[in-house]
C-alpha cells in the first residue's frame, strides 16, 4: 500500500482529491496480486488461456506437460512472471509471459508457441489469449461498456452500453484486419460490486466474447482465426491481453486506466512524454502532396511564422514520392526529384532552421501496379483473392508481407535511410486497405491464421527497430484515420489523426467525447471553411469550429497564402490551445450525455491535480434554444478555493471545490452555435 501511495503522490494524486481513492487503489492492487498468484505464480498455476492441440483441449493436456516458472523484477513497479509448458510427445512449447503492476491494479500477458521438434506439429487451433471466468463481480445484470471504432463517421468512438443478463452472450470483433475500424478492442464490464477492464493488444483480426453465466462472467478473446500446424523451429504469439481490476464507479475506473496508459504505455521519445503540439499542413491546398513542391512548402512554413502562428511541426502528407499522378500509387519509396530536386531535406532543413520539426507520411504496406516493389519483388507481396463488382480494383493492389524476413529487412533498412537522409523527425504510417482477405487468401487449409500471425509480429518488429534506431522519434499511427489503435500499437505510436471524418464540429466534439475514455493523447485537423451544421462561411475564423477541433495534437490546414484571414483571432485561438494542451493528459470527466444532435449542449472536464489546474470545454450547438447550463465538476478538493478564467471574458472568479462539485458551474453561451473554454487553478 505504501508503494501505491507513493506512486499516486508522484503523479499528483492524494487521498480525498482523486475519484479513485488511495485505499480503493491499494485494495484493487491486492486483488490483482491475488489473481496473479492463482494464475501465474502458485504451486499449480493455471494461465487464463485455452487452445486445442492435436484435437485435445488445453484444460486436459497442460496437466500432463512438463512445466517450470520463474519471476524477475523489471523495475520497481513491474514484476515479470514466466511459465513454460512442454509437450513431451510433440515437442511443442507454450510460454506465457505475464507482467504484474504494483502501482496499478493491472496485469498483462502474452502467450507464445514454439515447435522444438524436427517435424511439423499437430494442429494447433482455437487459441484464446484470454479464457477466464470472474465470480467476484456481484450478482444480477452486468453492463458491458464498449465503444465504436473509427470508420470515418460522425459518431466514431460512440460509447455503447450493453446489458449482460443471465445466459446472455455478446461477441465483438475487428473488421477487415484493422483492429479499431469497427469497434475498439477496449472493454469495461461493470458488475454490481466491482468490475474489470479488458484490452486486446492485437493489430489484426481479433474477437472477444462475453458470457453471463450462473457463476458470474466468462470472457474469451484472441486472434479470431487460428487453425494451423507449426513447422520445425517456428514460433507464433497470441495477442497481448491487459486486465485492470476496479471497484466503485466505472467512470472512475476509466481515469485509473488513463493514468496507467500515461505511466506505462504512452511512448516517450527521448525519455519524455509527447508534448501537446500544433502542426501546419498544406494537404488541403495541394491535393495532399501531389501538387506540392519545394517552393510552396517553404512558402507555407514562412507564412505561418510571418503571421505569428508558431507551429511545432510541418506536416508533409501523401504523394511526395514517385507516383503515377495519384498519391494512392504506393510502392516506390523514393523522393520525386522532379518536384523536389533537392529532396525533402531542403524543406526539413528550412524548417529546422526556424525551430520547426517535420512529419512525413508513409504507407509501406500497400503496394500498387507500376511501382518498384510491384515490379521487382513480387515474391515479397501478398496477392488478394479474385473479387467481382465493387472490390475488383483490389486486383491492382498487393500487400508487402511483413511476415517475410527478407521483405521486413529491406523495409527497415530502406525506410531508416530515408529518415536519416531526409531529416525526418516524426514518422507517420498510414494503411488504407483491409488486410484480412490478403492474409486468408495466402493461407493453406491447414495453416489458417498463420500469415496474419507472422505479419503482425513483423509489423511490431518493424516499429520496434525504427524506434531503437531513432530513440527521439515519435511515430504516428494512422489507418484511414483511427483504424489501427490497439494497445500494442499505442505503446509504440500516437494517433495524430483519430478519424478521417474531420473538420465538422459536431463530429469532432463527439470524437473527443468518446476517444478520451481510453486514449490520453490523440489529434485531429482544423480547417477554415464552410461547415454544413455550423453554417459558417469559408472566410470566417470561428471559435466554435476551432474549439471543437481542440485536442492534444492539432493540425492546421489553413491556406496561409491568403492575407485576408483574421490572423489576430487565429493567434488568440492558438494561444488558447497552448494553454489547455497539457490538460488533455489529466483525468477526464464527461459533463453531459453523448449526443450527435444539433439541439443539445455537450461538455467535458479535464483535471490535472498534479498541476493544480484543469479546464472545461462547453458547446452550445446550432439549434439549441438554451442560453445557459450548470455543470457539476469532479476531482476537486472540497475545502480549497479555485480561480476560473473564461477565455472570452476578462477577469477571474473564485469559488470553492465543494460549491463546484455540489452546486455546479454555471455557463452562459449567447452565440448559436457557440463554445467556451474555461481554465481553473487551485489557489494556494
XYZ file of C-alpha atoms in Angstrom:
684
model
C 0.000 0.000 0.000
C 2.841 2.419 0.773
C 4.152 1.907 -2.758
C 0.719 2.774 -4.177
C 0.506 5.945 -2.085
C 3.996 6.984 -3.141
C 3.252 6.467 -6.838
C -0.025 8.371 -6.652
C 1.735 11.211 -4.852
C 4.351 11.403 -7.596
C 1.551 11.552 -10.157
C -0.083 14.384 -8.242
C -2.896 12.428 -6.595
C -3.620 12.256 -2.877
C -6.294 10.676 -0.724
C -9.536 12.632 -0.876
C -8.661 14.515 -4.086
C -8.980 11.770 -6.650
C -12.021 9.948 -7.860
C -10.374 6.591 -7.195
C -9.328 6.901 -3.551
C -5.974 5.565 -2.400
C -7.474 2.813 -0.254
C -9.565 1.629 -3.215
C -6.441 1.528 -5.382
C -4.476 -0.460 -2.817
C -7.392 -2.881 -2.371
C -7.608 -3.475 -6.085
C -3.829 -3.837 -6.413
C -4.084 -6.566 -3.778
C -6.986 -8.128 -5.660
C -4.927 -8.150 -8.848
C -1.945 -9.639 -6.962
C -4.107 -12.474 -5.627
C -5.353 -13.152 -9.140
C -1.777 -13.225 -10.444
C -0.819 -15.626 -7.657
C -3.538 -18.025 -8.752
C -2.941 -17.780 -12.494
C 0.814 -17.277 -12.829
C 2.706 -17.792 -9.554
C 1.168 -20.518 -7.382
C 2.191 -24.141 -6.941
C -0.186 -25.149 -9.751
C -0.566 -22.049 -11.940
C -3.391 -22.027 -14.466
C -2.759 -19.308 -17.092
C -6.061 -17.773 -18.260
C -5.766 -19.130 -21.799
C -7.123 -22.030 -23.831
C -6.400 -23.877 -27.074
C -6.713 -27.234 -28.760
C -3.643 -29.262 -29.718
C -3.956 -32.386 -31.803
C -7.683 -32.417 -31.091
C -7.217 -32.325 -27.294
C -8.257 -29.305 -25.177
C -5.596 -27.470 -23.192
C -7.585 -27.965 -19.975
C -6.778 -31.647 -20.266
C -3.285 -31.803 -21.753
C -1.499 -28.982 -19.897
C -1.711 -31.058 -16.724
C 0.457 -33.666 -18.445
C 3.065 -31.300 -19.876
C 6.298 -30.530 -18.099
C 6.344 -27.009 -16.670
C 8.646 -24.570 -14.960
C 8.248 -20.988 -13.893
C 10.218 -18.001 -12.712
C 9.828 -14.352 -11.801
C 12.027 -11.295 -12.111
C 11.644 -7.610 -11.328
C 11.623 -5.403 -14.423
C 11.705 -2.226 -12.345
C 10.347 -1.033 -9.006
C 6.741 -1.208 -10.235
C 6.686 -4.247 -12.527
C 7.378 -7.937 -11.984
C 7.502 -10.422 -14.854
C 6.259 -13.977 -14.370
C 7.156 -16.595 -16.984
C 5.686 -20.084 -17.212
C 6.704 -22.661 -19.811
C 4.946 -25.920 -20.631
C 6.419 -28.567 -22.935
C 4.611 -31.447 -24.548
C 6.966 -34.449 -24.109
C 5.485 -36.115 -27.178
C 5.278 -33.407 -29.867
C 7.927 -31.024 -28.552
C 5.518 -28.056 -28.610
C 6.455 -25.409 -26.057
C 3.984 -22.919 -24.604
C 5.478 -19.864 -22.939
C 3.305 -17.416 -21.012
C 4.894 -14.074 -20.100
C 2.900 -12.002 -17.610
C 3.676 -8.597 -16.127
C 2.235 -7.665 -12.740
C 1.998 -3.954 -11.928
C 2.460 -2.917 -8.329
C 1.411 0.713 -8.740
C -1.841 -0.033 -10.592
C -4.374 -2.897 -10.341
C -3.278 -4.185 -13.737
C -1.856 -7.442 -15.079
C -0.976 -8.224 -18.685
C 0.327 -11.278 -20.523
C 1.283 -12.672 -23.910
C 1.493 -16.341 -24.918
C 3.971 -17.869 -27.378
C 4.011 -21.311 -29.021
C 7.210 -22.833 -30.426
C 7.729 -26.137 -32.222
C 11.025 -27.544 -30.960
C 10.653 -30.833 -32.853
C 12.137 -31.750 -36.238
C 8.721 -32.450 -37.751
C 5.540 -30.451 -38.145
C 3.455 -30.133 -35.013
C -0.101 -31.424 -34.637
C -2.812 -28.882 -35.473
C -2.940 -26.003 -33.015
C -6.303 -24.235 -33.104
C -8.841 -22.035 -31.330
C -6.130 -20.229 -29.379
C -7.729 -17.911 -26.843
C -5.215 -15.490 -25.366
C -7.835 -14.893 -22.680
C -10.212 -17.537 -21.383
C -11.282 -16.851 -17.823
C -14.259 -16.578 -15.520
C -14.922 -13.913 -12.887
C -17.118 -14.851 -9.941
C -16.496 -11.758 -7.785
C -18.265 -9.042 -9.786
C -21.577 -9.393 -7.917
C -24.968 -10.806 -8.806
C -27.668 -9.538 -11.131
C -27.219 -7.986 -14.536
C -23.878 -6.574 -15.606
C -23.127 -3.810 -18.082
C -20.585 -4.102 -20.856
C -19.229 -0.668 -21.765
C -17.731 -0.747 -25.223
C -17.106 1.779 -27.971
C -17.483 2.145 -31.694
C -14.276 2.253 -33.689
C -13.357 4.769 -36.372
C -14.998 4.002 -39.753
C -14.906 7.749 -40.598
C -18.382 8.676 -39.392
C -19.843 11.452 -37.254
C -20.242 9.052 -34.317
C -16.799 7.457 -34.359
C -15.896 6.425 -30.781
C -19.559 6.464 -29.696
C -19.913 4.976 -26.180
C -22.130 1.893 -26.016
C -23.583 0.065 -23.034
C -24.867 -3.499 -23.423
C -26.727 -5.241 -20.612
C -25.426 -8.697 -19.777
C -28.365 -10.591 -18.316
C -28.127 -14.194 -17.198
C -27.307 -16.533 -20.109
C -26.721 -13.606 -22.475
C -23.693 -13.691 -24.770
C -22.096 -10.855 -26.732
C -19.455 -11.282 -29.437
C -17.472 -8.344 -30.835
C -14.766 -8.473 -33.496
C -12.485 -6.311 -35.574
C -13.336 -5.638 -39.226
C -11.044 -6.221 -42.185
C -7.991 -6.993 -40.076
C -7.667 -3.422 -38.804
C -8.216 -3.587 -35.038
C -10.199 -0.404 -34.354
C -12.063 0.165 -37.604
C -15.473 -1.083 -36.472
C -15.108 -1.487 -32.688
C -12.430 -0.534 -30.193
C -10.596 -3.502 -28.621
C -11.126 -1.990 -25.161
C -13.941 -3.015 -22.792
C -15.171 -2.241 -19.301
C -17.500 -4.731 -17.579
C -19.359 -3.291 -14.588
C -20.867 -5.683 -12.062
C -22.937 -4.802 -9.024
C -19.903 -4.946 -6.708
C -16.833 -4.490 -8.888
C -15.618 -4.591 -12.450
C -12.816 -5.345 -14.844
C -11.331 -3.543 -17.840
C -10.019 -5.592 -20.763
C -7.784 -4.535 -23.634
C -6.837 -6.786 -26.553
C -3.483 -5.748 -27.997
C -3.586 -7.216 -31.485
C -3.068 -5.134 -34.636
C -5.003 -7.682 -36.631
C -8.327 -9.524 -36.686
C -9.300 -10.073 -33.043
C -12.507 -11.382 -31.490
C -13.875 -11.119 -27.955
C -16.861 -12.814 -26.344
C -18.639 -12.073 -23.064
C -20.965 -14.655 -21.494
C -23.115 -14.028 -18.401
C -23.279 -17.365 -16.626
C -24.680 -18.733 -13.363
C -21.394 -18.286 -11.541
C -20.559 -14.874 -12.944
C -18.952 -13.737 -16.179
C -16.758 -15.582 -18.671
C -14.628 -13.794 -21.267
C -12.780 -15.168 -24.280
C -10.506 -13.106 -26.535
C -7.829 -13.772 -29.127
C -6.889 -13.804 -32.773
C -10.166 -14.643 -34.491
C -8.896 -17.457 -36.709
C -6.242 -19.960 -35.604
C -6.048 -23.447 -37.164
C -2.534 -24.404 -38.181
C 0.437 -26.639 -37.611
C 3.840 -25.207 -36.779
C 6.894 -26.084 -38.827
C 10.115 -27.147 -37.070
C 11.517 -24.152 -35.191
C 8.503 -21.964 -35.986
C 7.049 -19.666 -33.324
C 3.777 -17.762 -33.135
C 2.345 -15.453 -30.497
C -1.064 -14.509 -29.195
C -2.472 -11.041 -28.597
C -1.349 -9.001 -25.623
C -4.103 -9.061 -23.006
C -4.345 -6.433 -20.248
C -6.779 -6.580 -17.321
C -7.480 -3.808 -14.837
C -9.459 -4.604 -11.692
C -11.646 -1.906 -10.187
C -14.247 -1.203 -7.535
C -16.652 1.708 -7.268
C -17.729 3.656 -10.347
C -16.870 2.599 -13.901
C -16.086 6.191 -14.916
C -13.546 6.447 -12.118
C -12.017 3.205 -13.352
C -11.547 4.820 -16.764
C -9.400 7.508 -15.182
C -7.305 4.857 -13.458
C -6.887 3.345 -16.933
C -5.827 6.710 -18.381
C -3.215 7.132 -15.636
C -1.867 3.642 -16.310
C -1.688 4.429 -20.038
C 0.310 7.566 -19.315
C 2.579 5.973 -16.709
C 3.405 2.753 -18.561
C 2.283 2.849 -22.197
C 2.366 6.259 -23.860
C 5.554 6.447 -25.973
C 8.360 8.554 -24.568
C 10.688 9.591 -27.391
C 13.864 10.906 -25.865
C 12.587 9.788 -22.469
C 9.796 12.385 -22.415
C 6.046 12.179 -22.849
C 4.891 13.670 -26.170
C 4.067 17.327 -25.690
C 0.858 18.955 -26.911
C 1.539 20.222 -30.398
C 0.311 22.337 -33.287
C 1.307 21.283 -36.782
C 0.864 23.017 -40.106
C -0.122 21.235 -43.311
C -0.900 22.113 -46.934
C -2.702 18.919 -47.935
C -5.960 20.762 -48.496
C -4.306 23.173 -50.909
C -2.099 20.837 -52.954
C -4.033 17.563 -53.241
C -2.126 16.011 -50.343
C 1.393 16.425 -51.840
C 0.603 15.681 -55.492
C 0.822 19.367 -56.455
C 3.346 20.288 -53.800
C 6.958 21.257 -54.453
C 9.926 22.609 -52.578
C 8.913 26.214 -53.171
C 5.350 26.095 -51.954
C 6.272 24.024 -48.900
C 8.847 26.596 -47.807
C 6.368 29.378 -48.572
C 3.745 27.895 -46.262
C 6.228 27.437 -43.424
C 7.320 31.054 -43.754
C 3.769 32.378 -43.959
C 2.757 30.653 -40.713
C 5.660 32.310 -38.956
C 5.076 35.695 -40.590
C 1.585 35.733 -39.120
C 2.841 34.836 -35.656
C 1.482 31.295 -35.825
C 4.301 29.272 -34.311
C 3.850 25.678 -35.391
C 5.758 22.791 -33.816
C 5.763 20.553 -36.918
C 5.437 20.919 -40.655
C 3.348 18.005 -41.940
C 4.167 16.544 -45.394
C 1.462 14.099 -46.349
C 0.921 11.506 -49.075
C 2.325 11.998 -52.571
C 5.920 13.223 -52.102
C 7.308 10.022 -53.693
C 7.401 8.908 -57.324
C 3.869 8.036 -58.444
C 1.537 7.935 -61.436
C -0.186 11.205 -60.580
C -2.159 9.952 -57.596
C -0.951 9.579 -54.027
C -2.612 6.127 -53.894
C 0.135 4.788 -56.177
C 2.423 3.496 -53.416
C 5.351 1.105 -53.623
C 8.201 3.285 -54.887
C 9.626 4.910 -51.799
C 11.891 7.452 -53.448
C 11.521 11.222 -53.344
C 10.118 12.605 -56.603
C 13.075 14.714 -57.744
C 11.010 16.447 -60.438
C 9.068 18.300 -57.752
C 11.693 18.087 -55.027
C 15.056 18.306 -56.823
C 16.896 18.722 -53.530
C 14.893 16.027 -51.791
C 12.702 16.605 -48.773
C 15.894 17.554 -46.951
C 15.754 21.057 -48.388
C 12.359 21.546 -46.746
C 13.217 19.872 -43.451
C 16.430 21.904 -43.175
C 14.451 25.062 -43.901
C 12.005 24.177 -41.117
C 14.738 23.161 -38.668
C 16.481 26.487 -39.146
C 13.290 28.143 -37.922
C 12.799 25.835 -34.946
C 10.174 23.618 -36.598
C 10.282 19.836 -36.785
C 8.625 17.791 -39.510
C 6.191 14.943 -40.059
C 6.387 12.788 -43.193
C 3.732 10.324 -44.376
C 4.415 6.708 -45.376
C 2.232 3.766 -46.313
C 4.747 0.962 -46.837
C 2.352 -1.988 -46.658
C 0.056 -1.210 -49.597
C 1.729 -1.775 -52.995
C 0.117 -0.890 -56.344
C 0.859 -1.573 -60.003
C 3.788 0.074 -61.715
C 5.804 0.705 -58.563
C 9.295 -0.540 -57.702
C 8.130 -3.161 -55.226
C 5.368 -4.405 -57.530
C 7.771 -4.880 -60.446
C 10.955 -6.004 -58.688
C 9.917 -8.130 -55.719
C 6.627 -9.916 -56.369
C 7.834 -12.721 -54.082
C 7.587 -10.288 -51.146
C 3.982 -9.393 -51.886
C 0.736 -10.984 -50.783
C -1.855 -11.246 -53.546
C -5.585 -10.807 -52.934
C -8.361 -13.211 -53.915
C -10.330 -12.543 -57.083
C -13.184 -10.182 -56.334
C -16.028 -9.142 -58.540
C -18.028 -5.952 -58.536
C -17.014 -3.153 -56.188
C -13.823 -4.817 -54.966
C -12.393 -5.692 -58.339
C -9.973 -2.779 -58.041
C -8.218 -4.737 -55.327
C -6.612 -6.906 -58.018
C -4.331 -3.971 -58.745
C -3.091 -3.992 -55.154
C -0.603 -6.104 -53.281
C 0.440 -6.196 -49.646
C 4.074 -6.114 -48.578
C 4.349 -9.227 -46.455
C 5.842 -8.090 -43.150
C 5.947 -11.741 -42.125
C 8.587 -12.367 -44.809
C 12.028 -11.870 -43.175
C 13.644 -10.610 -46.397
C 10.873 -8.098 -47.048
C 10.956 -6.930 -43.433
C 14.735 -6.483 -43.520
C 14.542 -4.486 -46.751
C 11.817 -2.247 -45.369
C 13.684 -1.498 -42.154
C 16.901 -0.607 -43.958
C 15.226 1.383 -46.727
C 12.936 3.490 -44.526
C 15.708 4.004 -41.986
C 17.880 5.506 -44.709
C 15.087 7.798 -45.880
C 14.507 9.022 -42.324
C 18.192 9.774 -41.902
C 18.819 11.235 -45.359
C 15.744 13.475 -45.420
C 15.993 14.626 -41.797
C 12.580 13.288 -40.721
C 11.560 13.950 -37.114
C 8.181 12.196 -36.865
C 7.333 9.076 -38.853
C 3.676 8.844 -39.914
C 2.400 5.442 -41.082
C -0.952 5.062 -42.818
C -2.812 1.952 -44.004
C -5.649 2.417 -46.491
C -6.732 -1.134 -47.190
C -8.239 -4.050 -45.324
C -5.839 -6.856 -44.573
C -7.818 -9.976 -43.780
C -8.568 -11.055 -47.360
C -4.850 -10.849 -48.218
C -3.970 -12.933 -45.161
C -6.632 -15.596 -45.600
C -6.104 -15.938 -49.342
C -2.474 -16.860 -48.692
C -3.189 -19.493 -46.017
C -3.294 -23.216 -46.799
C -6.268 -25.129 -45.335
C -4.107 -26.461 -42.522
C -2.382 -23.099 -41.950
C -5.376 -20.794 -41.350
C -4.318 -17.660 -39.476
C -0.566 -18.218 -39.793
C 0.014 -15.455 -42.366
C -1.733 -12.922 -40.138
C 0.222 -14.017 -37.085
C 3.622 -13.644 -38.706
C 2.538 -10.392 -40.392
C 1.508 -8.831 -37.070
C 4.767 -9.937 -35.463
C 6.714 -8.364 -38.320
C 4.740 -5.124 -38.124
C 5.552 -4.723 -34.435
C 9.200 -5.673 -35.006
C 9.426 -3.044 -37.769
C 8.321 -0.245 -35.486
C 10.449 -1.515 -32.612
C 13.541 -1.369 -34.801
C 12.733 2.114 -36.087
C 12.315 3.288 -32.509
C 15.574 1.631 -31.481
C 17.461 3.365 -34.290
C 15.664 6.680 -33.745
C 15.025 6.936 -29.991
C 13.958 10.583 -30.216
C 11.422 9.971 -32.987
C 7.685 9.797 -32.373
C 5.527 7.551 -34.586
C 2.040 8.491 -35.740
C -0.411 5.611 -36.162
C -2.914 6.189 -38.956
C -5.000 3.628 -40.830
C -7.636 5.541 -42.771
C -7.848 7.647 -39.646
C -8.037 5.653 -36.413
C -8.457 2.060 -37.565
C -5.271 0.628 -36.036
C -5.136 1.746 -32.439
C -4.918 -1.401 -30.341
C -2.793 -1.438 -27.184
C 0.317 -2.914 -28.849
C 0.218 -0.153 -31.461
C -0.355 2.612 -28.917
C 2.696 1.505 -26.954
C 4.714 2.474 -29.983
C 2.770 5.352 -31.519
C 0.130 8.036 -31.036
C -2.900 8.736 -33.291
C -2.407 12.251 -34.665
C -5.477 11.838 -36.883
C -8.036 9.888 -34.877
C -10.613 9.769 -37.690
C -10.898 10.530 -41.398
C -14.203 12.227 -40.572
C -12.749 15.676 -39.924
C -13.486 19.404 -39.848
C -17.187 19.081 -38.923
C -17.771 20.464 -35.405
C -20.359 18.022 -34.060
C -18.349 15.045 -35.236
C -15.160 16.455 -33.749
C -16.877 17.075 -30.405
C -18.265 13.544 -30.363
C -14.881 12.051 -31.254
C -13.188 13.836 -28.353
C -16.001 12.778 -26.020
C -15.656 9.069 -26.832
C -11.959 8.553 -27.502
C -10.920 10.326 -24.292
C -12.262 7.465 -22.178
C -9.344 5.355 -23.431
C -6.608 7.389 -25.145
C -4.860 10.201 -23.239
C -3.152 11.525 -26.388
C -4.855 11.941 -29.771
C -5.201 14.501 -32.518
C -7.228 15.856 -35.398
C -7.176 18.586 -38.037
C -8.716 22.041 -38.191
C -9.793 23.957 -41.264
C -11.142 27.393 -42.069
C -14.031 26.576 -44.319
C -17.763 26.046 -44.616
C -19.484 23.776 -42.122
C -22.824 22.246 -43.042
C -24.113 22.049 -39.479
C -22.437 25.201 -38.166
C -23.388 27.380 -41.172
C -20.016 29.103 -41.213
C -18.624 30.710 -44.400
C -15.223 29.771 -45.779
C -13.542 33.039 -44.845
C -14.618 33.266 -41.199
C -12.383 32.216 -38.339
C -14.933 30.905 -35.881
C -14.069 29.920 -32.291
C -16.841 27.295 -32.293
C -15.122 25.410 -35.111
C -11.608 25.710 -33.723
C -12.605 24.801 -30.166
C -14.461 21.749 -31.476
C -11.144 20.652 -33.011
C -9.045 21.180 -29.884
C -7.011 18.141 -28.828
C -3.545 17.246 -27.583
C -2.373 17.435 -31.211
C -3.986 19.728 -33.782
C -3.003 20.051 -37.433
C -3.866 23.410 -39.005
C -4.872 23.069 -42.650
C -5.218 26.799 -43.279
C -4.470 28.447 -46.600
C -1.997 30.944 -45.222
C -1.348 32.329 -48.702
C -4.493 34.355 -48.068
C -3.796 37.735 -46.498
C -7.472 38.406 -45.704
C -7.867 35.834 -42.941
C -8.473 37.006 -39.387
C -4.982 36.238 -38.175
C -5.491 38.118 -34.910
C -8.235 35.657 -33.993
C -6.160 32.700 -35.179
C -3.341 33.836 -32.928
C -5.748 34.116 -29.978
C -7.180 30.648 -30.590
C -3.776 29.003 -30.948
C -2.699 30.668 -27.680
C -5.747 29.056 -26.069
C -4.667 25.692 -27.448
C -1.211 26.134 -25.906
C -2.783 26.873 -22.528
C -5.195 23.945 -22.428
C -2.914 21.432 -24.179
C -1.328 19.934 -21.029
C -4.777 19.339 -19.518
C -5.551 16.602 -22.036
C -3.167 14.324 -20.122
C -5.287 14.669 -16.997
C -8.354 12.900 -15.658
C -11.341 13.023 -17.998
C -14.944 13.651 -16.944
C -17.842 13.916 -19.402
C -20.262 16.543 -18.082
C -23.190 15.861 -20.428
C -24.683 12.817 -22.112
C -23.306 11.816 -25.511
C -25.304 13.071 -28.499
C -24.876 13.835 -32.199
C -27.997 16.030 -32.225
C -27.685 19.681 -33.179
C -30.070 20.927 -30.483
C -28.126 19.979 -27.339
C -25.145 21.074 -25.264
C -22.015 18.970 -24.875
C -19.334 19.494 -22.233
C -16.403 17.815 -20.524
C -13.692 18.471 -17.974
C -10.004 17.563 -17.929
C -8.410 17.792 -14.489
C -4.682 17.881 -13.680
C -4.291 17.500 -9.885
C -0.531 17.225 -10.365
C -0.567 20.779 -11.810
C -3.398 22.038 -9.566
C -5.362 23.053 -12.630
C -7.789 21.889 -15.259
C -10.123 23.039 -17.980
C -13.748 22.792 -19.089
C -14.983 22.872 -22.673
C -18.654 23.596 -23.308
C -20.526 23.656 -26.642
C -23.952 25.032 -27.411
C -24.970 23.564 -30.739
C -26.688 25.441 -33.505
C -30.299 24.502 -32.804
C -30.203 24.602 -29.000
C -32.675 27.110 -27.557
C -30.969 27.223 -24.158
C -28.547 30.045 -23.357
C -27.126 28.688 -20.077
C -26.455 25.434 -18.275
C -24.934 24.291 -14.997
C -22.301 21.557 -14.733
C -21.150 19.716 -11.612
C -17.368 19.354 -11.687
C -15.251 16.437 -10.499
C -11.949 15.686 -8.824
C -11.639 18.956 -6.866
C -10.718 19.435 -3.216
C -13.931 20.442 -1.447
C -12.364 22.875 1.033
C -9.965 24.592 -1.349
C -10.635 27.632 -3.493
C -10.284 27.704 -7.271
C -9.925 30.632 -9.628
C -11.626 30.457 -13.029
C -10.740 32.208 -16.282
C -13.115 32.284 -19.252
C -11.085 32.824 -22.429
C -13.800 35.115 -23.802
C -14.148 37.347 -20.742
C -11.604 39.378 -18.828
C -11.089 38.809 -15.135
C -11.312 35.838 -12.810
C -13.856 34.369 -10.431
C -13.195 32.374 -7.285
C -15.193 29.662 -5.578
C -14.679 26.504 -3.524
C -14.390 22.977 -4.797
C -17.444 21.959 -2.773
C -19.614 24.592 -4.450
C -18.433 23.478 -7.886
C -18.983 19.765 -7.227
C -22.292 20.115 -5.385
C -23.932 23.144 -6.975
C -22.071 23.178 -10.268
C -20.551 25.798 -12.534
C -22.983 27.966 -14.482
C -22.013 28.621 -18.094
C -23.769 31.058 -20.429
C -23.333 30.987 -24.215
C -25.190 33.573 -26.251
C -23.854 32.543 -29.664
C -25.756 29.884 -31.566
C -23.697 27.778 -32.095
C -21.107 28.788 -29.556
C -18.317 27.399 -27.401
C -16.456 28.449 -24.283
C -13.211 27.257 -22.761
C -12.630 27.828 -19.063
C -9.363 27.238 -17.256
C -9.229 26.805 -13.495
C -6.444 26.702 -10.957
C -6.349 25.795 -7.300
C -5.473 28.778 -5.132
C -2.598 28.046 -2.768
